[in-house]
Amino acid sequence: MLFIQTYYRMKIYAFHLLNDYSGSPKVLMQLVKGWIKNDISVHLVTSSGRNGFLSNIPGTTYHYFWYKWAANPVLRLCNLILSQILLFFTLYSKVTKEDIIYVNTILPFGAAFLGKLKGCKIVYHIHETTVKPAIFKKFVFGIAKLMANDVIYVSKFLSKQEHFKSSKVHVLYNAIEQKYLEKAIENRRKTITPCKVLMVCSLKKYKGVQEYLSLAEDNPQYQFRLVLNASKEDIAVFFTNNSLSSNIKIYDTQLDLHPFYKWADVILNLSRPDGWVETFGLTIIEGMAYGLPAIVPPVGGITELVVENKNGFLVDCRDRALLNKKLNQLLENKKTYSKMTAVSIEKINAFSEELFVQNSLAILSA
């Protein structure tokens, strides 16, 4: 008797709303590349007309839907709802019960409706829970709680913010790209006199941009660089009424951050706890790959990356005096700086890309 064994190749439909150069599409890009290497068929569903980390990934099948971001919150909400309706009907005839629906961030809720109707396994990858207005947050999280089979959080802190009773909950820390890590190791330099400060963030007041400018003004003995995920035009408008000190340089969106991390001696995240609580902190582990100590907020998932007095300091940026004190303590004390550099280099091993992908595969296969 002849037995014919059929081979089932896992197929994932991964959904992301806005393809750009921010953290959440970068994380999905790493996963997509890892899945493809493990012989998984990946269909990437995102909005059209933009370039970002999710663009032109080899081996990926693309599906696009319309979405346009708007500054007006009412118009933005209307655009989002319309985009999810379009998404649903674009993919309805393509998705089958055997496929996995992977919803990256809480926003592409149309994918969850599609997956539920088709009987698919639905996995949510939640990067943050700060969604406004409150009624919209209740709506999108309500859908996720009804639809999700598995929920992946980027930190333990985040997993405690929204409780999913009927779903399997996992914590999957973001990872450093292997190629990035190899280049970082190659480019690490031994700092003789640390004096260079770096912050990479979005162009938002709650990201501590003004506090960073004040820090540069207070410390003319150090050099500061601020890399913003924004255009030169938006940066010019934002800083119209600001007088910048001579020791700070500001850069627009950068596709290659290696030169900046190589230049820096310390990496900062100054998000204001009253305006934004960091759920992870990708730029911090990118800096850690270069052996950079960090100064970060004392709340949120970012505190799972930086341990007080080990590989950096936890400081509320609104405490200007303490922020100055800790920066000086770090850069003026060579013994402290060397110790923290060593811990950063050791700690980066916990965020390897291979471990990240394998843990995701275990969740998808369960």
mmCIF file of N, CA and C in Angstrom, residues 29 32 62 108 143 166 186 192 200 215 312:
data_model
loop_
_atom_site.group_PDB
_atom_site.id
_atom_site.type_symbol
_atom_site.label_atom_id
_atom_site.label_comp_id
_atom_site.label_asym_id
_atom_site.label_seq_id
_atom_site.Cartn_x
_atom_site.Cartn_y
_atom_site.Cartn_z
ATOM 1 N N MET A 29 9.211 43.536 10.390
ATOM 2 C CA MET A 29 10.169 43.228 9.329
ATOM 3 C C MET A 29 11.110 42.107 9.760
ATOM 4 N N VAL A 32 9.160 38.820 9.766
ATOM 5 C CA VAL A 32 8.877 38.365 8.398
ATOM 6 C C VAL A 32 10.110 37.719 7.781
ATOM 7 N N TYR A 62 2.904 40.728 -1.303
ATOM 8 C CA TYR A 62 2.326 41.964 -0.771
ATOM 9 C C TYR A 62 0.868 42.147 -1.182
ATOM 10 N N PRO A 108 -5.001 47.458 13.182
ATOM 11 C CA PRO A 108 -5.663 46.843 12.007
ATOM 12 C C PRO A 108 -6.765 45.860 12.410
ATOM 13 N N ILE A 143 -12.324 44.493 20.573
ATOM 14 C CA ILE A 143 -12.260 43.576 19.431
ATOM 15 C C ILE A 143 -11.161 42.541 19.643
ATOM 16 N N SER A 166 -9.408 35.317 27.805
ATOM 17 C CA SER A 166 -9.629 34.111 26.996
ATOM 18 C C SER A 166 -8.515 33.829 25.995
ATOM 19 N N GLU A 186 31.723 45.051 15.318
ATOM 20 C CA GLU A 186 32.873 45.442 14.494
ATOM 21 C C GLU A 186 33.261 46.908 14.718
ATOM 22 N N ILE A 192 37.950 56.863 25.541
ATOM 23 C CA ILE A 192 38.940 57.356 26.500
ATOM 24 C C ILE A 192 38.316 58.415 27.413
ATOM 25 N N VAL A 200 17.585 59.330 20.019
ATOM 26 C CA VAL A 200 16.864 59.044 18.775
ATOM 27 C C VAL A 200 15.394 58.877 19.137
ATOM 28 N N LEU A 215 19.120 70.013 28.477
ATOM 29 C CA LEU A 215 20.279 69.261 28.954
ATOM 30 C C LEU A 215 21.541 69.680 28.211
ATOM 31 N N GLY A 312 23.049 51.675 33.410
ATOM 32 C CA GLY A 312 22.539 53.024 33.217
ATOM 33 C C GLY A 312 21.806 53.539 34.433
#
